[in-house]
mmCIF file of C-alpha atoms in Angstrom:
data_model
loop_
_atom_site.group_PDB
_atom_site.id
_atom_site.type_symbol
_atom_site.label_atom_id
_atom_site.label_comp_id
_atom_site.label_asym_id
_atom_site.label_seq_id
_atom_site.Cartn_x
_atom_site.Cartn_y
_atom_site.Cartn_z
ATOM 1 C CA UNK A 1 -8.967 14.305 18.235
ATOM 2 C CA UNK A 2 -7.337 16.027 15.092
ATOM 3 C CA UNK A 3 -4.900 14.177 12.708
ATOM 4 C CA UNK A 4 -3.200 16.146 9.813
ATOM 5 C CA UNK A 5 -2.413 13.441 7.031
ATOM 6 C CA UNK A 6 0.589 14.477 5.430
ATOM 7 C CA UNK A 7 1.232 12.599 1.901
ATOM 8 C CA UNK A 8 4.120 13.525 -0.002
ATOM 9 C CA UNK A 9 3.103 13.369 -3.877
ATOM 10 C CA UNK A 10 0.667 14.574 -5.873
ATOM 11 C CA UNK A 11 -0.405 11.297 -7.879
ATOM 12 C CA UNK A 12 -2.747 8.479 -6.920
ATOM 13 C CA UNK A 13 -0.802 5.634 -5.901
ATOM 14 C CA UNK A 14 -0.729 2.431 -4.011
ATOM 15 C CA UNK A 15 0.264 3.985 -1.104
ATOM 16 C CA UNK A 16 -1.935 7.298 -1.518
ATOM 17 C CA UNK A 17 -4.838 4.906 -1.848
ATOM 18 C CA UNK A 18 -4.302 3.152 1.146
ATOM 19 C CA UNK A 19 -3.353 6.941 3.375
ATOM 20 C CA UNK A 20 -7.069 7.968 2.048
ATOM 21 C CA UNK A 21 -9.010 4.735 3.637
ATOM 22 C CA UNK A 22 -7.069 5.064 6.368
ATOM 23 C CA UNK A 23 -8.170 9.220 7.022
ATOM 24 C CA UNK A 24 -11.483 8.330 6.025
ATOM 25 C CA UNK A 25 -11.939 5.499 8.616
ATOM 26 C CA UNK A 26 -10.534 7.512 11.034
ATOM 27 C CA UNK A 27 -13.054 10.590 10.530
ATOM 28 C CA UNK A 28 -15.748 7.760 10.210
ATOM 29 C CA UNK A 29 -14.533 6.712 14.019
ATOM 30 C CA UNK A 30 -14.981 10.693 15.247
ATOM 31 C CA UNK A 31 -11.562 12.385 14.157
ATOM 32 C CA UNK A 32 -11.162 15.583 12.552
ATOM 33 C CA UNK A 33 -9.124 15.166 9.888
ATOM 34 C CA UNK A 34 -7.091 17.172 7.188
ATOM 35 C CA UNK A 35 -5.146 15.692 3.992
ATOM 36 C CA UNK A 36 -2.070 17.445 3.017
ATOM 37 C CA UNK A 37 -0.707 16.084 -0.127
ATOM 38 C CA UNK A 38 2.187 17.623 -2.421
ATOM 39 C CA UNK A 39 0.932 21.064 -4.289
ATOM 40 C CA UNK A 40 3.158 20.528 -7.726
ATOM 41 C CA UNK A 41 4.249 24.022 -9.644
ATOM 42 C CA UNK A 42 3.916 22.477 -12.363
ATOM 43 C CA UNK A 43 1.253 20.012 -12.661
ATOM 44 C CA UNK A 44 -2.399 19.041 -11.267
ATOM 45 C CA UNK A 45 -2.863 17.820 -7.948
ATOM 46 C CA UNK A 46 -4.858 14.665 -8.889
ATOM 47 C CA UNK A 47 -4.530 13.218 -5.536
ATOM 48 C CA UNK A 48 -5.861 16.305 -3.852
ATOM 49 C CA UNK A 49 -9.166 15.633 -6.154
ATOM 50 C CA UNK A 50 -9.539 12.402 -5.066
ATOM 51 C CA UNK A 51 -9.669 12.945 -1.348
ATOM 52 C CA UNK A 52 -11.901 15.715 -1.594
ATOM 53 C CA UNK A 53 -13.869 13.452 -3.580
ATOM 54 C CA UNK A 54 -13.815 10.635 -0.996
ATOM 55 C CA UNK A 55 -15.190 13.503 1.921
ATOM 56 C CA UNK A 56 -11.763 14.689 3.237
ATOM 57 C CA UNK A 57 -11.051 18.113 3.761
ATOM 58 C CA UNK A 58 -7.902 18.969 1.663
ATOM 59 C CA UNK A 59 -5.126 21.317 2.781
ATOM 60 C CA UNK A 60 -3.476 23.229 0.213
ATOM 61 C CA UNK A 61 0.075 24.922 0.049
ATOM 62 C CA UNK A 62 2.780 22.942 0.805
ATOM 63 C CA UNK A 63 5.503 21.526 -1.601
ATOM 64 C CA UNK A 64 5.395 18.160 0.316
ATOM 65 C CA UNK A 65 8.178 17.017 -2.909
ATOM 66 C CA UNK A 66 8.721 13.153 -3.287
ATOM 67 C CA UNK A 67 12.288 13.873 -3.335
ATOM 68 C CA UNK A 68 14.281 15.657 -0.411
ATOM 69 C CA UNK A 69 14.552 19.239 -1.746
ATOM 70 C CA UNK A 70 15.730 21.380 1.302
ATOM 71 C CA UNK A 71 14.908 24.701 0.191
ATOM 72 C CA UNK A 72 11.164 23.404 -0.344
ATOM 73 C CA UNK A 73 11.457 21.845 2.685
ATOM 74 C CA UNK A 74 12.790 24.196 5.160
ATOM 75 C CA UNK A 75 9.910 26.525 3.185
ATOM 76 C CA UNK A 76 7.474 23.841 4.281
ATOM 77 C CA UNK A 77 8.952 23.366 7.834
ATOM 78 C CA UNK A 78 7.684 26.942 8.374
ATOM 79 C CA UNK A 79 4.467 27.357 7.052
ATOM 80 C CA UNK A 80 3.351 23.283 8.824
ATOM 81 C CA UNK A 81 4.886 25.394 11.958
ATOM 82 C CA UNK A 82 2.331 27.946 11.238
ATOM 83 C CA UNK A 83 -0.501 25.472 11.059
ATOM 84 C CA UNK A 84 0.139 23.944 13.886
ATOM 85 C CA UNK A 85 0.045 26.533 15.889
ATOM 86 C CA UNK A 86 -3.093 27.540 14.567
ATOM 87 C CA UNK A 87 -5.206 24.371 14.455
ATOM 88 C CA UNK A 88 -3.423 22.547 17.667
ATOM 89 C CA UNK A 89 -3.568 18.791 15.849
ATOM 90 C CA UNK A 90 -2.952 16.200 18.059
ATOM 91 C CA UNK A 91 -1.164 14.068 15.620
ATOM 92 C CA UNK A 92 0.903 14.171 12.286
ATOM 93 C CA UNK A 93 -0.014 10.997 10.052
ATOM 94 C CA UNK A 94 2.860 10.040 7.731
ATOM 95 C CA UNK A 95 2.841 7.707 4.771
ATOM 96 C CA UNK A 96 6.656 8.439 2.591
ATOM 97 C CA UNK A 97 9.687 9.033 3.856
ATOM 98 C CA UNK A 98 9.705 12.649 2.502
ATOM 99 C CA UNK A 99 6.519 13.774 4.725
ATOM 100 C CA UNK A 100 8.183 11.838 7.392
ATOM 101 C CA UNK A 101 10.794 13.924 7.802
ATOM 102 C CA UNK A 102 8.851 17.106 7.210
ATOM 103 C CA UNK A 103 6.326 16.038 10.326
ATOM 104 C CA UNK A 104 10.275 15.578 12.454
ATOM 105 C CA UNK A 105 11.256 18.551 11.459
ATOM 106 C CA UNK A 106 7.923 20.642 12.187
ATOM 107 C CA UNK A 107 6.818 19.031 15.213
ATOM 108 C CA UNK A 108 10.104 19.689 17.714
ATOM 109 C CA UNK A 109 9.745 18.289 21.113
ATOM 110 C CA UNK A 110 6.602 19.591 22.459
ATOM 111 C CA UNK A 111 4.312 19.631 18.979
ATOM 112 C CA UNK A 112 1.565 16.384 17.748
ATOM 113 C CA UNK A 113 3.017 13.198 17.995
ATOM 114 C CA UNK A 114 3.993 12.027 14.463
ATOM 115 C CA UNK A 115 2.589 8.353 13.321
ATOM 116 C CA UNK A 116 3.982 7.052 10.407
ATOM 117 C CA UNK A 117 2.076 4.004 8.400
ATOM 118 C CA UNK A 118 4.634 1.561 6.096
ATOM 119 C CA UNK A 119 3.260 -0.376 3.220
ATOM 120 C CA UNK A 120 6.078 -2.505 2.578
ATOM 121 C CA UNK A 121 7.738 -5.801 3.966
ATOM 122 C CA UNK A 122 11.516 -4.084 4.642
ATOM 123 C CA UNK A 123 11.834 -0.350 6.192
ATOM 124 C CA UNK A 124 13.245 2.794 5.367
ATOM 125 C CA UNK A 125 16.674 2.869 5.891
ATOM 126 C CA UNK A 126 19.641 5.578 5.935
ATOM 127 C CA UNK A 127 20.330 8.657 8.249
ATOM 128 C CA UNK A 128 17.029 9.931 7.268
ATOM 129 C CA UNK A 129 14.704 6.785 8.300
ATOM 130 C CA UNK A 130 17.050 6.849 11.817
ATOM 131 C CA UNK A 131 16.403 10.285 12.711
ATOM 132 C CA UNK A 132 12.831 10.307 11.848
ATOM 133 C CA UNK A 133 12.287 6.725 13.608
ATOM 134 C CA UNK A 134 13.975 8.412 16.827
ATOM 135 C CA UNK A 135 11.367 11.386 17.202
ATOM 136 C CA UNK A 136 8.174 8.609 16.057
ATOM 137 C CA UNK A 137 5.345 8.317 18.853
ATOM 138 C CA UNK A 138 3.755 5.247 16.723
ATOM 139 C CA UNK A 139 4.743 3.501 13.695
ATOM 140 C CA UNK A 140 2.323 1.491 12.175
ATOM 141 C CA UNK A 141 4.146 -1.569 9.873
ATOM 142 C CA UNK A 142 1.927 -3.682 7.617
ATOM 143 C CA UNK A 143 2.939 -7.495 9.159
ATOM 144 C CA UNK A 144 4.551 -8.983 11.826
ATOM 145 C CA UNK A 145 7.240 -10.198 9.749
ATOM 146 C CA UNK A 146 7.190 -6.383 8.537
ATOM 147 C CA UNK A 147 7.300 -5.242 12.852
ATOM 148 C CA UNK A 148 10.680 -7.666 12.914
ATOM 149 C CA UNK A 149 12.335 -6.267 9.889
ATOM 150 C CA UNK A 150 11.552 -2.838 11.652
ATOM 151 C CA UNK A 151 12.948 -3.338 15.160
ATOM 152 C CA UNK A 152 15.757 -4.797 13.916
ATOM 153 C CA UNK A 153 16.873 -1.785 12.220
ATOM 154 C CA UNK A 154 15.522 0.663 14.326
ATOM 155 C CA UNK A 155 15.744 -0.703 17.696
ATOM 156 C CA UNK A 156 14.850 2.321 19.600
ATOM 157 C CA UNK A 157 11.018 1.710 18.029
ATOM 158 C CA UNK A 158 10.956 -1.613 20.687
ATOM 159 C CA UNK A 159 6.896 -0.648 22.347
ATOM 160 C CA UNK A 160 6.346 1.967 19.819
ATOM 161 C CA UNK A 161 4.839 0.045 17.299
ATOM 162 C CA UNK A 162 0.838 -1.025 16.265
ATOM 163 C CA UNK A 163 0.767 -4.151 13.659
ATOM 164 C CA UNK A 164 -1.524 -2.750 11.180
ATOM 165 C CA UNK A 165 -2.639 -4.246 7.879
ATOM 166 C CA UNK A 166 -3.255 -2.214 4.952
ATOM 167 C CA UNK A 167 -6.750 -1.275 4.946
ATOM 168 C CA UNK A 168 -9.082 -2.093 2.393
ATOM 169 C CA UNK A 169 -13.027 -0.304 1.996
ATOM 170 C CA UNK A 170 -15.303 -3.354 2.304
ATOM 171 C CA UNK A 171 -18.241 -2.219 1.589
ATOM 172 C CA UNK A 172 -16.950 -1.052 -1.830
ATOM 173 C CA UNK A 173 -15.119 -4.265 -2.292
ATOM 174 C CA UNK A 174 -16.822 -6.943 -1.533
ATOM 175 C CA UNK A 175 -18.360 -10.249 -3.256
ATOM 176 C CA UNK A 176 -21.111 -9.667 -6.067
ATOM 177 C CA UNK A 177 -24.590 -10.020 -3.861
ATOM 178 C CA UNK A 178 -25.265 -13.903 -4.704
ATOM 179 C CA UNK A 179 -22.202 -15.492 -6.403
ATOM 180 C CA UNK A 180 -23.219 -19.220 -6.441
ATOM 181 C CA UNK A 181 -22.080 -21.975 -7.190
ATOM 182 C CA UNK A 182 -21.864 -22.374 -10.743
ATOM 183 C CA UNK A 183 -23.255 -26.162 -11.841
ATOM 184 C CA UNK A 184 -22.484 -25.496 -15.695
ATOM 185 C CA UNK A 185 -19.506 -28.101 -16.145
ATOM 186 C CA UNK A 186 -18.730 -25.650 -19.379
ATOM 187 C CA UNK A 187 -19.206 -22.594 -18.025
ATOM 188 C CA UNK A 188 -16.149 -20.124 -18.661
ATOM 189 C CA UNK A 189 -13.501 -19.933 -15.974
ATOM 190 C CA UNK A 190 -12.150 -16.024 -15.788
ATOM 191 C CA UNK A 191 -8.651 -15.658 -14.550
ATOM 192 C CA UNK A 192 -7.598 -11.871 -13.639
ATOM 193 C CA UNK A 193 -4.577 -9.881 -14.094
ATOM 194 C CA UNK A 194 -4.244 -6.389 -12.291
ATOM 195 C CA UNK A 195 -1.152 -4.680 -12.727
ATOM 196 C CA UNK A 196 0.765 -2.332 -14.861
ATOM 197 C CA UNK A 197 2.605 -3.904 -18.062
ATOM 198 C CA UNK A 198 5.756 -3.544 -17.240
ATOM 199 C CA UNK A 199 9.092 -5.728 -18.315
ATOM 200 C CA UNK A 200 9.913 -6.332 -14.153
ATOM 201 C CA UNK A 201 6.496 -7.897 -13.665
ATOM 202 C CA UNK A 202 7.151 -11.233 -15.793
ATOM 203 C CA UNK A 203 4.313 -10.640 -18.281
ATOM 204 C CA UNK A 204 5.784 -13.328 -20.433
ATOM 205 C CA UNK A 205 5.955 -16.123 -18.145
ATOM 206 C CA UNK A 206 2.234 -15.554 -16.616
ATOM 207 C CA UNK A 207 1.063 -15.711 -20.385
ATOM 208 C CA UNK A 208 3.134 -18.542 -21.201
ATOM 209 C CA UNK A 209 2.031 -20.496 -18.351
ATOM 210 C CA UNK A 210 -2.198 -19.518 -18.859
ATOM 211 C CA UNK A 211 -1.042 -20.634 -22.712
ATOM 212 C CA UNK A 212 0.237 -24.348 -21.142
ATOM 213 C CA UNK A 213 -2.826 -24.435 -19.137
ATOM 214 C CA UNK A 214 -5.289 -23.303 -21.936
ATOM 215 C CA UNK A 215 -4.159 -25.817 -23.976
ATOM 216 C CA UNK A 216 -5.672 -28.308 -21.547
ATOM 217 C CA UNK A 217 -8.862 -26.325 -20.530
ATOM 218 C CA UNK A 218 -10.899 -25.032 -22.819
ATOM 219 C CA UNK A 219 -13.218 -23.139 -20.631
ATOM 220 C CA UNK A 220 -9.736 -20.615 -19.445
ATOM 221 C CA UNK A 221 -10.180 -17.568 -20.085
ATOM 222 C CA UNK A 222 -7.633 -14.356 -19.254
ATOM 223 C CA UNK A 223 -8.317 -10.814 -18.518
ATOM 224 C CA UNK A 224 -5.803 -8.222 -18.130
ATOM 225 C CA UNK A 225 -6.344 -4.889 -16.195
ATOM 226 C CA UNK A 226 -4.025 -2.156 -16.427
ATOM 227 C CA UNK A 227 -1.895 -0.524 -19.165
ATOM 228 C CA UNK A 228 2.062 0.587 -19.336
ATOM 229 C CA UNK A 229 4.594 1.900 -21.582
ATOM 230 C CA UNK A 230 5.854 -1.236 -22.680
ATOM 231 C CA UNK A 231 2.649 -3.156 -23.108
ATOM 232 C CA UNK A 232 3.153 -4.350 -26.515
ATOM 233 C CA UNK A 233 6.689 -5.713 -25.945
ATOM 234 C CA UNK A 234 5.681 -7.527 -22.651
ATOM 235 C CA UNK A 235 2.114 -8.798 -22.677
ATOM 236 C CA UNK A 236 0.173 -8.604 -26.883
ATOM 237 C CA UNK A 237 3.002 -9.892 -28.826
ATOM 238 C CA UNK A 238 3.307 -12.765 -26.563
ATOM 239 C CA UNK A 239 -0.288 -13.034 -26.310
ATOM 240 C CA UNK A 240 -0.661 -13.287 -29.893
ATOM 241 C CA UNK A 241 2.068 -15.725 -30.235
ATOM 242 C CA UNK A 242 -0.315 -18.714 -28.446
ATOM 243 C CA UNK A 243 -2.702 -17.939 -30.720
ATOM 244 C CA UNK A 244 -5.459 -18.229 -27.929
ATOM 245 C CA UNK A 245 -7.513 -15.211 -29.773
ATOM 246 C CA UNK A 246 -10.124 -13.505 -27.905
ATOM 247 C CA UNK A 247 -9.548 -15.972 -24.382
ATOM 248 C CA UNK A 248 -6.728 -13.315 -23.593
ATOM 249 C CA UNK A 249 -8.395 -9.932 -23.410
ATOM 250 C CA UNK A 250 -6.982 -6.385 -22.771
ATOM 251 C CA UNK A 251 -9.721 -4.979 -21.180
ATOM 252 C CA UNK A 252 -7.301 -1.682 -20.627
ATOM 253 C CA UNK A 253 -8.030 1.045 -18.118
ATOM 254 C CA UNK A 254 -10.999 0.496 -16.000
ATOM 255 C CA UNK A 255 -13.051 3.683 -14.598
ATOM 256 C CA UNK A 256 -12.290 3.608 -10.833
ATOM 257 C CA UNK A 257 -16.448 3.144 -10.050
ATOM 258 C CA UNK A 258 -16.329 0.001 -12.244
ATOM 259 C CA UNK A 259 -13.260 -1.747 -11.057
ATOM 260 C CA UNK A 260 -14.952 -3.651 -8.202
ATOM 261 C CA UNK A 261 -17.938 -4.796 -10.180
ATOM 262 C CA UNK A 262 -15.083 -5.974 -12.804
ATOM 263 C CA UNK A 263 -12.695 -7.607 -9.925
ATOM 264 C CA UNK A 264 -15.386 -9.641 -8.274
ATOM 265 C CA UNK A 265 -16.440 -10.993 -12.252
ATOM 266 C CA UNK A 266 -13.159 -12.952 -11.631
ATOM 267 C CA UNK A 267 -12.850 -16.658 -11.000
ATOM 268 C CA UNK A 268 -9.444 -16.790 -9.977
ATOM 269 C CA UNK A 269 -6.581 -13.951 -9.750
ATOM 270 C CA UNK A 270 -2.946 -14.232 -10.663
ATOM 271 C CA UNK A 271 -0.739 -11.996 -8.623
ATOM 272 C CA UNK A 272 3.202 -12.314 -9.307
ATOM 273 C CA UNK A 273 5.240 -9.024 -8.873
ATOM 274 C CA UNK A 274 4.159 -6.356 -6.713
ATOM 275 C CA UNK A 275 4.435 -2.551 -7.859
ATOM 276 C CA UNK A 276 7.534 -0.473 -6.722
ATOM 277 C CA UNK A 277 5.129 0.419 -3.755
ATOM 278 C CA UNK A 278 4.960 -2.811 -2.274
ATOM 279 C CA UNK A 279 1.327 -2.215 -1.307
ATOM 280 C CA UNK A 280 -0.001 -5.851 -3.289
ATOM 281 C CA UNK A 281 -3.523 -3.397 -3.249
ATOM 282 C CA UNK A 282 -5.044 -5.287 -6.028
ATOM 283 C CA UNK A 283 -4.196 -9.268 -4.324
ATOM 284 C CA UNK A 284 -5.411 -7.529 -0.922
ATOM 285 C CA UNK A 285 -9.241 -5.941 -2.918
ATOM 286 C CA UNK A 286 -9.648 -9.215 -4.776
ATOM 287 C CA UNK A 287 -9.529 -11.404 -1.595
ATOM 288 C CA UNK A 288 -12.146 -8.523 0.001
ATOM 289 C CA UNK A 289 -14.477 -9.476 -3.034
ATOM 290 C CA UNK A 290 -14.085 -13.130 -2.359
ATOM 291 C CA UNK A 291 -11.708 -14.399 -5.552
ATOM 292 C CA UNK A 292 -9.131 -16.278 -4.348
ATOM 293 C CA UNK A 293 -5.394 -15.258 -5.151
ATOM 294 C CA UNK A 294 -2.535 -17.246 -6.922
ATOM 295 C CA UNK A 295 0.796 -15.662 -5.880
ATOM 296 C CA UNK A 296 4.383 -15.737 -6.045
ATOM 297 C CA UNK A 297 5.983 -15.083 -2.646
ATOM 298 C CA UNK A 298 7.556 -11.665 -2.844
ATOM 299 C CA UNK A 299 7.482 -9.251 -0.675
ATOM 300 C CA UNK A 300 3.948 -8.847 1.521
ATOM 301 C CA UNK A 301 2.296 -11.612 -0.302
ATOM 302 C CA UNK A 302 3.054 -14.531 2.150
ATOM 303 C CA UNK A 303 1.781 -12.196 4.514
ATOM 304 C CA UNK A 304 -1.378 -11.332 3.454
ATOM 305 C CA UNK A 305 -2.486 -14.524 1.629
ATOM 306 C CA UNK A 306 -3.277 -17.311 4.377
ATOM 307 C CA UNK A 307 -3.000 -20.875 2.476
ATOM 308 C CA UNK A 308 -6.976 -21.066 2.447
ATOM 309 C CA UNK A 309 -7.231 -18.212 0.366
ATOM 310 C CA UNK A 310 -5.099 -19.556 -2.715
ATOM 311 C CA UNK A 311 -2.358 -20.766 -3.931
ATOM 312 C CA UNK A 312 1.666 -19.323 -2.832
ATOM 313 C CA UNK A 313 3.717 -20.359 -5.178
ATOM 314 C CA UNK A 314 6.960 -22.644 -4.485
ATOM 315 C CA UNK A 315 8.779 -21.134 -7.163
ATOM 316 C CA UNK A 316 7.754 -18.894 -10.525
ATOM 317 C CA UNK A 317 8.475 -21.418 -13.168
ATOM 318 C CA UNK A 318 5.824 -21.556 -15.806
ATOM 319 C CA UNK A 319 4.728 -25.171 -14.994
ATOM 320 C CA UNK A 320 4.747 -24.037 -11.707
ATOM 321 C CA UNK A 321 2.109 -21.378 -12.431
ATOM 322 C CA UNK A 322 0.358 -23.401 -14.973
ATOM 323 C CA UNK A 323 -0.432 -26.329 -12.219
ATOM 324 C CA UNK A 324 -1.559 -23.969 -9.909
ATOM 325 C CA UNK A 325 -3.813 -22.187 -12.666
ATOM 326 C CA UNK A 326 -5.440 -25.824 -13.605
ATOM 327 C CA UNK A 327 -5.818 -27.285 -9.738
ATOM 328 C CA UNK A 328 -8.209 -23.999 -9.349
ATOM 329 C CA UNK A 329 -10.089 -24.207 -12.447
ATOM 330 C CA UNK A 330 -10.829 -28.011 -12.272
ATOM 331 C CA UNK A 331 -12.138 -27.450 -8.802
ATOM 332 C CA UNK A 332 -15.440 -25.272 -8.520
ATOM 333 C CA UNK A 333 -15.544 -26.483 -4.828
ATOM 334 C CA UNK A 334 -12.155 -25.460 -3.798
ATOM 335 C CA UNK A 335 -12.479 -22.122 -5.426
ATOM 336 C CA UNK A 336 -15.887 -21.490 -3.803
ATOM 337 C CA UNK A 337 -14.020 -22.768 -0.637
ATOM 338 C CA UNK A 338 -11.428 -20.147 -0.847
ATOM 339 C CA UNK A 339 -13.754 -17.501 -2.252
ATOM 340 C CA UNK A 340 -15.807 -17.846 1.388
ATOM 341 C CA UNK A 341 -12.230 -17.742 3.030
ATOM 342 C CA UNK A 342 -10.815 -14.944 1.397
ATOM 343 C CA UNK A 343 -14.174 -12.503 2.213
ATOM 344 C CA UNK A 344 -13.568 -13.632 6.076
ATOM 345 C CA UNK A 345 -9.960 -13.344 6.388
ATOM 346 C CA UNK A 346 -10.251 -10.096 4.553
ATOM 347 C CA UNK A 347 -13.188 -8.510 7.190
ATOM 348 C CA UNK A 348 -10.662 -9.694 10.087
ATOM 349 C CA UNK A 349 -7.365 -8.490 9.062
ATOM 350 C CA UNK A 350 -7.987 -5.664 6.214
ATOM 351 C CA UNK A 351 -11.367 -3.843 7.307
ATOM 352 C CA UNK A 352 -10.745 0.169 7.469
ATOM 353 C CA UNK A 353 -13.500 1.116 9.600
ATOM 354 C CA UNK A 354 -12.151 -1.339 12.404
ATOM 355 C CA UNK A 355 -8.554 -0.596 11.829
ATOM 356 C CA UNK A 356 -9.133 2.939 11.955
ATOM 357 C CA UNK A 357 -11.577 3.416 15.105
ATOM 358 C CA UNK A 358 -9.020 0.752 16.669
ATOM 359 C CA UNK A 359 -6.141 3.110 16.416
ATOM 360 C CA UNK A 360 -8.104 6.214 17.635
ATOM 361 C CA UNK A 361 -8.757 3.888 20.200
ATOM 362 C CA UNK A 362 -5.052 3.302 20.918
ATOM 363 C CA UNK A 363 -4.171 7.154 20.499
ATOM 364 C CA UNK A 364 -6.630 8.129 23.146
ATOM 365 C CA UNK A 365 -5.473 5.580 25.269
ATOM 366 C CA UNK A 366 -1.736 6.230 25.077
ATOM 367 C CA UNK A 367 -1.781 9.779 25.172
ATOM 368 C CA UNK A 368 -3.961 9.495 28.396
ATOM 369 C CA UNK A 369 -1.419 7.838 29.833
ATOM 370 C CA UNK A 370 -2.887 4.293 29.790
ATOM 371 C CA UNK A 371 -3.529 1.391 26.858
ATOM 372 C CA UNK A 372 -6.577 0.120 25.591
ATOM 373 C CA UNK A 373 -7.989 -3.481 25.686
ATOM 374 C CA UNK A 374 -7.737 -4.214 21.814
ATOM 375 C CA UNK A 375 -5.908 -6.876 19.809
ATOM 376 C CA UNK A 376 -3.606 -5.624 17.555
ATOM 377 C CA UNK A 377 -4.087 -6.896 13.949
ATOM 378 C CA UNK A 378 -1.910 -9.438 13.446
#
């Protein structure tokens, strides 16, 4: 079986991240797979690095803009044309709405069947999402409240869809080798932050609340991943203004081969606002490492955070946040609890290497004509 991956930018992303594990677990399952992602004028194709990095064969060549341009894309419409005739793919795997449409437009009636993955809890709407939903073989949404939202706006998906949770690499992520339980009634207790600073992402409140809690906890301690324009405005001047020293820490921007070893250091990780991608990656990577998750209950979160992996949130008030910050830390148990919890519920619902030879599985099966004996992932 051959699957073009068609990603429509040319910067690592949420979404890019997560259109990588999934070509690379489906080449693990026997695929033959290329990844097409956007070849800028004007700037490096970071992306393209990564995947050839990661053992994908990269594709070069077309525009593949994040925004519809229609002179780039008719241009790409021709030359995908060109390399489909060529290579024969079976299938067109699409992540944005922008390679979405190219795969439509390219494919026509008799090409690959197009597949298109969504990372986020509501779909793509607007003429484009209908017309490109229309000529979909499989679309792939993230939950099953995410399958609902889908069918209920494009109807004509009803038996064309495959639950599928955003993959996560376990054997990268996954709990340090023998965690313990720690028996030192002083020993620090490390709460994580992993996002970008960024004014939407209620910086101010999260450090207001690990302030409250602080105050009543000596052995708290925060660490904050991640950088952002407005990083000063949002997240040091208030963390200066508790006064709490060196038990907030910037630790900044963490070298991609280090980032697990640092994520699974964490006792506890605080998870409020997802990105503009929706894709929650670093909630879904710290429950793979076994740290269990306090979250708010936007978007995916509810879905991907089972009760015995941490600790929804009822609301985002700061005393809100600050209880649930203190019920974790005074109880080792119940963290270790959720820690074993999280690792399991992670290998069941977020493992790439069973998601993807699952759905080459299910291709096989529904282009002979006849469906396999699998559970979806729900």
């Amino acid at each position: 079986m051959k699957i073009f991956h068609l990603f429509a930018n040319h910067k690592f992303t949420g979404p890019a991240d997560l259109a990588m594990v999934m070509a690379s677990s489906q080449q693990a399952a026997g695929a033959e797979v290329r990844f097409f992602s956007s070849t800028h004028p004007d700037a490096e194709n970071s992306l393209e690095q990564i995947a050839r990095s990661r053992g994908l064969e990269t594709v070069t060549g077309l525009r593949l803009a994040k925004h519809l341009r229609w002179t780039s894309l008719l241009r790409d419409v021709s030359r995908l044309r060109r390399l489909i005739e060529a290579e024969r793919p079976d299938f067109l795997h699409c992540h944005l709405d922008g390679d979405h449409l190219l795969a439509c437009l390219a494919c026509g009636k008799k090409g690959p069947g197009v597949i298109r993955s969504s990372y986020q809890l509501d779909p793509p709407s607007g003429w484009r999402a209908r017309w490109s939903a229309a000529r979909t073989r499989l679309w792939l949404p993230p939950s099953i409240r995410a399958e609902t939202r889908l069918l209920q706006q494009h109807p004509k998906l009803q038996g064309r869809t495959r639950i599928t949770a955003p993959p996560v690499d376990l054997q990268r992520f996954a709990p340090a080798a023998d965690p313990g339980l720690s028996t030192d009634r002083d020993a620090a207790v490390v709460i994580g932050v992993v996002a970008r600073m960024q004014r939407h992402r209620r910086f101010p409140q999260l450090i207001e609340a690990f302030a409250a809690a602080a105050a009543e906890d000596s052995r708290l301690q925060l660490v904050i991943l991640g950088r952002g324009t407005h990083q000063d405005e949002v997240a040091r001047i208030p963390a200066q203004q508790t006064g709490l020293g060196e038990r907030i820490r910037f630790a900044g921007y963490i070298d991609p081969d280090l980032y697990p070893q640092q994520l699974r250091r964490f006792d506890l990780l605080l998870f409020l606002v997802p990105g503009s991608d929706g894709t929650c990656r670093a909630a879904r990577e710290a429950l793979a490492c076994g740290v269990p998750v306090i979250a708010s209950r936007r978007g995916l979160l509810p879905d991907l955070i089972p009760e015995q992996c941490g600790i929804l949130l009822h609301n985002e008030a700061v005393d809100t946040m600050t209880r649930a910050i203190l019920t974790l830390a005074r109880d080792p148990l119940k963290r270790q609890y959720m820690a074993d919890n999280a690792r399991q519920h992670a290998q069941k619902t977020f493992d790439a290497r069973t998601l993807g030879s699952d759905l080459i599985a299910d291709l096989a099966h529904r282009s002979s004509g006849s469906r396999p004996d699998l559970a979806q992932n729900r």
